mmCIF file with all atom_site columns, C-alpha atoms in Angstrom:
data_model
loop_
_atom_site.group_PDB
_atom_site.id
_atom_site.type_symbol
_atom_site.label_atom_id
_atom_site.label_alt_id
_atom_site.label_comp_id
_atom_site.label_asym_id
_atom_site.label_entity_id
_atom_site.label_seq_id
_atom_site.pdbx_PDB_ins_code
_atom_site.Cartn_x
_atom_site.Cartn_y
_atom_site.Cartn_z
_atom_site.occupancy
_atom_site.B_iso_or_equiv
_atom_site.pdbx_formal_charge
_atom_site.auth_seq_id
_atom_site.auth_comp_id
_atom_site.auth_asym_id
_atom_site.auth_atom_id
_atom_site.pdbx_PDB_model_num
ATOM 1  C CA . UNK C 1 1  ? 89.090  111.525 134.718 1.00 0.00 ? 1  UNK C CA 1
ATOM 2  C CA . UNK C 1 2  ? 89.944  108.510 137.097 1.00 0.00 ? 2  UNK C CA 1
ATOM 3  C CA . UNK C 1 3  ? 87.655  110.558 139.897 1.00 0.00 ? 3  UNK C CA 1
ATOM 4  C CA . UNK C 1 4  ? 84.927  110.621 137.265 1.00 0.00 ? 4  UNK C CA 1
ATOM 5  C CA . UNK C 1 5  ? 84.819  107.085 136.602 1.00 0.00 ? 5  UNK C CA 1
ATOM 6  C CA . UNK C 1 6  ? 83.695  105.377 139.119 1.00 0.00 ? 6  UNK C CA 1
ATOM 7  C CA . UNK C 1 7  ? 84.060  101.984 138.293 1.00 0.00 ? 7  UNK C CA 1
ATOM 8  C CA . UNK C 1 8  ? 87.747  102.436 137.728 1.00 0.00 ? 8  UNK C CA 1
ATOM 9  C CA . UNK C 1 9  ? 90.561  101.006 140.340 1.00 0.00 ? 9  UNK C CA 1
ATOM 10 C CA . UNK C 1 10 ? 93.950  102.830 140.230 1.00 0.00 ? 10 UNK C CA 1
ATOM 11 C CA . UNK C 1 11 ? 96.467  100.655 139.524 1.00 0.00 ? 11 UNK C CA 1
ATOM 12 C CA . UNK C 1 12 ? 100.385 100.351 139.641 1.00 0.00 ? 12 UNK C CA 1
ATOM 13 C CA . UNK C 1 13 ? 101.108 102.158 136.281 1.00 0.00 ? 13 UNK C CA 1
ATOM 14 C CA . UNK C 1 14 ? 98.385  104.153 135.605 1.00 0.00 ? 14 UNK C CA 1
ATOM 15 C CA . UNK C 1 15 ? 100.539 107.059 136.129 1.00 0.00 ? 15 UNK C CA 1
ATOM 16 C CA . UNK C 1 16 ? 102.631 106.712 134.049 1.00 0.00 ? 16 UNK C CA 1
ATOM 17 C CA . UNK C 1 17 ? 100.078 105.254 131.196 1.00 0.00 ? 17 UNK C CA 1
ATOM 18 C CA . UNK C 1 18 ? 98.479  109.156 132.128 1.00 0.00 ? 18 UNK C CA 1
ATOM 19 C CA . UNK C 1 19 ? 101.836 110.719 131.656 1.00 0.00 ? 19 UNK C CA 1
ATOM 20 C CA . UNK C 1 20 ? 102.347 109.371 128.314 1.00 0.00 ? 20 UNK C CA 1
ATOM 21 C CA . UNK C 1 21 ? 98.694  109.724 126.801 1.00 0.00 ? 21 UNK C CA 1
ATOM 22 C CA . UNK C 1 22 ? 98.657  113.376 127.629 1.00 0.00 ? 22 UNK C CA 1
ATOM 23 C CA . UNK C 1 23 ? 102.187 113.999 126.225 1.00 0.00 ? 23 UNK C CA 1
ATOM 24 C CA . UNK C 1 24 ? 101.262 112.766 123.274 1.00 0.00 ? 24 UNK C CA 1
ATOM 25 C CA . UNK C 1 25 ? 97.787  112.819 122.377 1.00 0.00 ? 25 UNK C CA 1
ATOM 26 C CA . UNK C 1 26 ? 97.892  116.537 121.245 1.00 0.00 ? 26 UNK C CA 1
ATOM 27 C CA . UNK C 1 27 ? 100.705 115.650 119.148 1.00 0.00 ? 27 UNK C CA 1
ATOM 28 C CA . UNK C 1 28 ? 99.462  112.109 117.327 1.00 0.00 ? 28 UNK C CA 1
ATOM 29 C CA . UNK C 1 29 ? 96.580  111.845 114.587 1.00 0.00 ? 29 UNK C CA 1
ATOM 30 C CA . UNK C 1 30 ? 96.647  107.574 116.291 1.00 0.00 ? 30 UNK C CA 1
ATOM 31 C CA . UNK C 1 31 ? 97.287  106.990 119.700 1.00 0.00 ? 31 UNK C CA 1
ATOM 32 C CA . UNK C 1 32 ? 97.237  103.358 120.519 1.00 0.00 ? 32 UNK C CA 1
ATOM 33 C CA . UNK C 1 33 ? 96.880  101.938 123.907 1.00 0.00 ? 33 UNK C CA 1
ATOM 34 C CA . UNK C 1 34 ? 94.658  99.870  126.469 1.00 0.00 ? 34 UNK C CA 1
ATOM 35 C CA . UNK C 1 35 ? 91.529  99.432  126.668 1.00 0.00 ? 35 UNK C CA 1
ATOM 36 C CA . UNK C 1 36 ? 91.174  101.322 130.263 1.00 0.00 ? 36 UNK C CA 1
ATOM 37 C CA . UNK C 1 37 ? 93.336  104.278 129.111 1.00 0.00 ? 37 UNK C CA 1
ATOM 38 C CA . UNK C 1 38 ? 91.424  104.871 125.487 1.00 0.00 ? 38 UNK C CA 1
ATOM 39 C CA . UNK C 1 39 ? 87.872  104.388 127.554 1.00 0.00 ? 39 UNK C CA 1
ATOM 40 C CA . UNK C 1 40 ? 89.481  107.306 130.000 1.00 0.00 ? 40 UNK C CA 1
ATOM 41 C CA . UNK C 1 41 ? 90.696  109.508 126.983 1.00 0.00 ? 41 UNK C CA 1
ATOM 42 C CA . UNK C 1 42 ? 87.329  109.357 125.021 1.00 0.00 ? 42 UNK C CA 1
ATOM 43 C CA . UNK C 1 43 ? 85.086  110.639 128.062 1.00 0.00 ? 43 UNK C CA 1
ATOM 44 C CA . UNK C 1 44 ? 83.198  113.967 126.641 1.00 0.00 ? 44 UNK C CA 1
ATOM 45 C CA . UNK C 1 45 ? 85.226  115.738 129.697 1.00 0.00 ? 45 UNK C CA 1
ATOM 46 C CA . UNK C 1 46 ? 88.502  115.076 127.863 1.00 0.00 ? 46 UNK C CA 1
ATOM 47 C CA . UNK C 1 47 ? 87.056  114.147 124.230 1.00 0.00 ? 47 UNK C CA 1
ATOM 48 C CA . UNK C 1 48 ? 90.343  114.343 122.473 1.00 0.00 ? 48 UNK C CA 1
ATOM 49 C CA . UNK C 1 49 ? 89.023  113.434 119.431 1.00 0.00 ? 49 UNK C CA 1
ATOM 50 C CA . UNK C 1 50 ? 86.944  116.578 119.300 1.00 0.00 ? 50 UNK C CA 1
ATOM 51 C CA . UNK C 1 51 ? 89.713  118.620 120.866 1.00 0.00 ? 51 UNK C CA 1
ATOM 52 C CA . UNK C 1 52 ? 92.512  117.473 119.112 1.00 0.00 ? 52 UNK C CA 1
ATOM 53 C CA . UNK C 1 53 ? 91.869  114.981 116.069 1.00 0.00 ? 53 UNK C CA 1
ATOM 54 C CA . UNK C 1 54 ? 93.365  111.962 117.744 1.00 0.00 ? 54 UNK C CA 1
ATOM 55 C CA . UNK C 1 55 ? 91.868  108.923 116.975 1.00 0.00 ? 55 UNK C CA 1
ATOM 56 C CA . UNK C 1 56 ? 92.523  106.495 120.187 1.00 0.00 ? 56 UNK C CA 1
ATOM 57 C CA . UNK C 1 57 ? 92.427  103.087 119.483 1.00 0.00 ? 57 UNK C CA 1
ATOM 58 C CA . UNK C 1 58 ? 92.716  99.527  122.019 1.00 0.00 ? 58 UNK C CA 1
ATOM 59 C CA . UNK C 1 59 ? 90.532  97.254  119.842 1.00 0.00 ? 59 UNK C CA 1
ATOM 60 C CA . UNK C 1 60 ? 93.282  95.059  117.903 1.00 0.00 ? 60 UNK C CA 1
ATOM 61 C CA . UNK C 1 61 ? 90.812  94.376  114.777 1.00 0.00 ? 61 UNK C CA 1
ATOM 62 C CA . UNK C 1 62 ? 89.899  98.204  114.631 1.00 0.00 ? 62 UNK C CA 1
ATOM 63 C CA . UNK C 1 63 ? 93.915  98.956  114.995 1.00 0.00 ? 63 UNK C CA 1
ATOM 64 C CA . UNK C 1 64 ? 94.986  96.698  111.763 1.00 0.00 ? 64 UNK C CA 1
ATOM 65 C CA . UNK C 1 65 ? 91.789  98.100  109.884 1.00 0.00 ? 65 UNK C CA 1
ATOM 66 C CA . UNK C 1 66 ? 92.688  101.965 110.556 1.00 0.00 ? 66 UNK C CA 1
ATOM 67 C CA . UNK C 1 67 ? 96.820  100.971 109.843 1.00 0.00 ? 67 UNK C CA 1
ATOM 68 C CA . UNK C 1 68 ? 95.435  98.924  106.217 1.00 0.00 ? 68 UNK C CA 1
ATOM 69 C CA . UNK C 1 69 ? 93.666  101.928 105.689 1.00 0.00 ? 69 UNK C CA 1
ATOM 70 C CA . UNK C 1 70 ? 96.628  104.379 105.681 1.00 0.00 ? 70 UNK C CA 1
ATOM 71 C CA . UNK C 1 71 ? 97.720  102.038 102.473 1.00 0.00 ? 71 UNK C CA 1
#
């Protein structure tokens, strides 16, 4: 997914940021994270939303609506 964006830089960390998203994406209904990473994740060539259900969210207003909403 890196390789398809093109505006993208790889930096220090990124790895690792990959490493975790795809352990636990397929296991989460909320995966929260950075902007970078949940732009990456929500390509339609990995579309976990579609494939698995998760809901990846960066935006901090759209993170404390979805948590209220779990009220």
């Amino acid at each position: 997914l890196v390789r398809l964006d093109k505006n993208r830089k790889y930096k220090k960390g990124d790895f690792e940021d990959f490493h975790h998203a795809t352990a636990a994406i397929g296991y989460c209904d909320l995966f929260l994270t950075e902007t970078s990473l949940q732009h990456l994740v929500n390509m339609p060539d990995f579309a976990c939303k579609r494939i698995y259900g998760t809901t990846v969210l960066a935006d901090e207003t759209e993170v404390i609506e979805c948590l209220r909403s779990l009220e």
